[in-house]
Amino acid sequence: MATTFLNSSSQHLMQPPSKKLKGGGASWKVFQTENHGREGKIFGLQDLFAHDFDSKPTTSRSMRSNAIGSTNGANASNASSNQFYTLRLEHRIGGPTASHRNEERILLFRSDKPGAIAKIIYSSSLPDGAETELNVARPRSMSKSGECEARSSATASAAQAKIHVLDVKAPYRGKHLGGLLFSEAITSLKSKYCNPLDEVDDGNGAANISESSGTESDGASSMEMSGMKRRRAYDVECVLDAEEDTSRHGKLVQFYEDLGCKVKSSNRIQYVNNNDTETYRKVPMRIDLHAYTNECPAKKERARMRRKKFTHLVSSSKGSFLPIKLVGPLGKLLVRCFATGQELKLDWLATESSEGIQFCTTHGHLLLASPTGAVYVLSPDDQDLESSDLDIDAEELNKWTHFVPCHISDEENEAEDNSTSSQVSSGNNDLWVMRTCHGTFLTADSLKHTLSCTRLPSFWQASGANLSLVCTSDTPPRRHHYRKCWKFQTYDYVLSMRSRFLNFSLGKATLIEALGWIDSFPAHPFHSWSSDEGKTAADDTVMKSSTPSLRTLSFIMAETAREEGLPDWVQLVALLHELGEAVKVLDPTHTGDMADSIYDWTISSRSRVVGCKPPHRATFSEYRHLNMDLEDSKYNTNLGVYKPQCGLQNVLLMWTGCEYMYYLLKHNHATLPEEGFAMIRYFLLGDWHEHHEYSAITNADDADVMPFVAEFDALRRRVRLKSVDCNDLSDDQCSELWESHYVHIASKYNCEHVFSW
């Protein structure tokens, strides 16, 4: 018969807690969302990225077609005033500085300084004897299918274009700004030569488009009504030289190939020495732009014009933008292409408007959030609403492409410690959510590493230093918890907790009974929001009010260790290491009440050594000013109160549930290997086993167990990541696992008897 977890017939047993919502203690009532910033306006790019903003200006060296360059240039100087700026594009034609016939320039400027930071210079011309433009009032005739039967047949000889200079100054490389300028130049050439239609601007920069019904006879009249005029279209042969030095051999060619160019095999590569001790090679390349050769039906023509109006929202907003990256735990996030389903890794241009922030690429692709929670990148071709599967109009589609930044403030944190709040680095670790028009939130799928949307908020941190939005596991409850850790976990606090709990007088219970108790606690206490207000039944499919239980996570981790062939004592440690949270059941009037209202020390969170100076990389180090030990000369040195190389066994760690569990097993004569005890006590000490901190106090014994601790922590991280959305194991399932396997391991290591807690 399977063991019953809540066997109240045993006299030594404590009564288990009632089943609580597995959501942690923090709710939306504690952590408020601010939707508006300065003067009541929606938060914009400056609100997100102004903190730690580093313009990194340096002296630009002479460049030729330095479109990509090394990203090290972006880190070359820290002499910046950190003044926030955005970027803007300006298109100029001819002028006194022009050195080529029909020269055009697209310049990239900072909003706060004169002078271009990047430029592309190109020229173009029609074939000899070609007419500049042929205005046509209407097509000669239309077939019943809506196709034009007559038009200029094949395009004439190709127009010629050449890109003379593509130059990005050193501090601004590595952000694909060269690709942006190149794409803008190609778009300009296409519009000038390849498009057989001109549109009349409506005064706002968008085409004035007729919305006729699309019958057979209205094709010509709709063009007249919309102010469109027809002209002759030409193919364009655009050439350039990719001029590379030896340090970038092949990189610049690859850059242009990624933009659609090809090496001209009929031309020889030239090698040039410009008297600067460098030898350059000039690789002739070309890109062919093709004119429209077949007339489209009138309905699709108008749809294309509506698409033009919609995509103008992208091009016009480039008057103020920032190049940014959307980043997850493993780097740049993937996004699924709407048309092909292919997952792409892209750099983005963030633009702002009164509706929020829009993300587009240098090629005009748009980031789009659908009502289903899927996030797509929509190419310019996909934005043709008549030919795509998006059954919505341009105005609605525009709403889908906007994300509203909402700042997360912790009212409780702001209310306390006002005297020291000024010491906290302002804004560097602020949390944001990106809300869509559907009421969902932009997030990063931690397993697929793709963008998606969920009803539960995911949190982002904006970095002005490297212009990135990072989807973080950080949450307001997590920040609240670590703030309390820094405030409470002093040397004297740990001594008092050891004095109180290490006499093991709370009660008696077996480990299997304690496993039953932790079924009432969440596996991911910082991931969930426990407030149910405003939640409807319809939200149940996308919004969970709980996470898997801590008991479920413990069994899953033990089973994973078993499947991976790890020793049986590792399996047992995986099953038991979180049982320190059971103290909240055994000590409800003190530990339990304090956990709900003030600070829950039983939760497994990153630890540190107390009694000496904590590393600068310590988790949430921005709160270190709250720890009174750092003001005491006894504790604020690398050694503190300890002797050199005394070993971690002889120091005090933060008082956590796992620290208590280590001493509980020792007190009750468990016979685990020393490596097993080390796993339980030290896996939370990431600064030591990940970053090799505390070298002044660690010794050879610590180095011996470090690989075991690091491997156990890695196992735990993998399991926690995979178990975020898993289903809870039932009492019967857990009992079966215990009886069939783990009870025998517990007996082997003297862990099956009644423990004193």
Steps between C-alpha positions, in 0.01 A plus 500: 500500500631844411607725784252774583666841519257645754481212745351672804491181705866533592534683828814689406351653187417867465173581329569598139410847378187560300555498127584859406513663161848434366569856411738652749424794719528793261208618293413771252381707797861530617676551168336773297527561127556854376372553147602861451815697550586865472201735473259208476643377171549135413852390590741530210855422397656755732317356802626154410858569400610836644657343808863395451475631145848512344552672169870401490623765258850442368711649226400339174777370282485520124282229352389402158216253497529418870146380535545241768827526687582351834251527783797581722476852367172540681685460826794720414429800720331575827550873483134555423273743670240222502250739345206319346448530127310335218596461136342644187548457125525780246491459122682765293523534122783683325629818658836678500680211668394247237792353304303262277231558241149448644652443840278419797593463864321343794643627825453373853502756780484503875220711643732687738798589280572636154691295250416165345609184680446285190432556133445330169577682174367365171413619152277371222394576144258379238622321188607732222201633308244371749203716587498626855134429549198393294172613654203282422146598598368145494579154364386446146257226591424250769410138457218340697753351732621848587838462327635783289526382139726775388785679660859566419632157419831401641695755696754704316873477553591504865565821686848523646582572864815495708560514872812710552528518879348313792655635817407439865715674760685271737295549821178410322598177329363162597138623495426422132473869419690435177228254405238762578661757271547245223137389521379861495708568188367189325143595594559847356630354172206262473255781555675717244537247219321169563157619612274584203268707721540829679266587785375842601585574860209579728694759696601254769752318289263210420349418164147618425330175412159434356299228673274403210336165491733348246267420210621448144443856387633692793872425461584807295259733674635401841849597387369835382312556826799410711728735308723216381684549174671235296855518373746270337675254732862395468720228637797635695853365499664631816875445543744561783849406615539318828836634614650291779822510693674178599343496848150475352571275207164364378291665773393802296421281200285280723327808638396612150404146401267488799338814360440335161815595308712263292867505404549592134686195377589670171705769674838452658567575864738794533758550773566857606759663725398848617834590661370416848698172533179305441420297190137497397316285255209636299240236424253608224142416597153568365135478592226490236168667564213390279208707379143378497442337161138382535206716593312394812123485530348825618400353835852384576636830376294684757601244765863569418432871541338437838810304592708799390296720733550255785874454449538876491436481873834324520699722268368827640569397857866452413520872563562397862619151583752291687668178385434243772518126564230283658692259718421187701712280726689354202545814293293663228146363486352326198175608338287301258446630146127531430519377141752215524500399866880528501655614826720805452754679719471871428622840614230760552436869466278625780279796416246674719163663449196595705387137470813342645823354363533330164779260404606482137810380317720682255315317221154615611395185685264562791458322833137404546307354796192298406196443726595131531825584680723426201758761403605531136726710287305636206700566184400784264352243262296345782355842573294473178173445679314367195746218439579401859311297756451804725131578474531850645539852367813711516381702800444188709828348382675817607368448855642146502848638434509735800621406848435725799783506758371484858735571788478272802536674833521339840305731728609317812865527409466866414332575830774354717858609554442845355816622664714268291294469186715754323788256515325255273606520137206668333335310221774251418294202611149637462243250380271561204220310333414545132120494468322432170164630380356156583576535871784247477869553577807445286719221637785267409430128490783371717507158334451591132685831534231674294277802551138443600223663705328379816227622737746489786760777481861435417753754608763685300801705599611778266873566465605840371864389498458238227153596373321178579174382652574189704222261601592412854400241756500789742153583636372751756453226766855380437643850534297549817636175645865578425463849638389340827791258480746787492321685775450215749783254434776643716757313704302552823175394331652169388638434848158561652327268251754224561447535874126475454469215249807279550373360829244307287210532743220591256358148474549160343416375154632268232637634177213351300253685721692824443479437126123491541505838675699681231230408248328818624793721390577613144801373311548844345395752765628798305337409169134525591264775597262384769233766459185366334322833466390572146560142390222349291418143410605570144851572621550148633639374172776757493537618858596265781443599858753252632828330425597137561550414864838480665437129560442444128821683414694291754379170355559619142856597587563167672359312201714704262811411700390137486446509122841657449663215690626708793582320827215412732614746765477782243142390429423515873660845537294623203184375672573642847696822453194731500341358817614797707177675402315251721607718795210731410267215594687401814536859619185671368473781754851627438662381178168446319348837587827681431528330159154625404539855625867601528771269369511130407852376576407140413485567125802378306666815368858589415711500816817673618747477786414732790772647722717618210469729201257366236622488138403786274331250268271375778137464394311831515811675622321832451333434837823441689478846659212365712731254678630649824803267507659699220524798733690293758876468452488150650297369209582713196834346397571193287585298811263665745480291817662193339853366473670463161405176320287387793265317264128543434420239764611753763312809378142619538278513194171682466228329698285318242287192481786303344744614771251374761456173307877441500516521880176301536648202314824526693315514835286199414804288401440471126790314339519677166845544343666832580445601137127461558505725806706752303242500222221587742689776675699663220293476181344839579848654537532575130762770548732225619436206268421708189730800535766375745448778753599472870851386411630655824306255717458185289745211505589174322208309653261750346669461162450122521122524538449796267439289183230298678328818624515668159358192325217475751413867456499458121266201534266702720495791255414271208218334688353827625502641150314200360248478784355852483176384338490132596207335675510414868567142600220348704537350849470152351768568239742635760427211737565248224835660416599505866400142573644354180838673507586783737413336831776248436756775436381689809548185708846446355611847616317492835230747394185290541448547875316773691705820501521766769426838342 
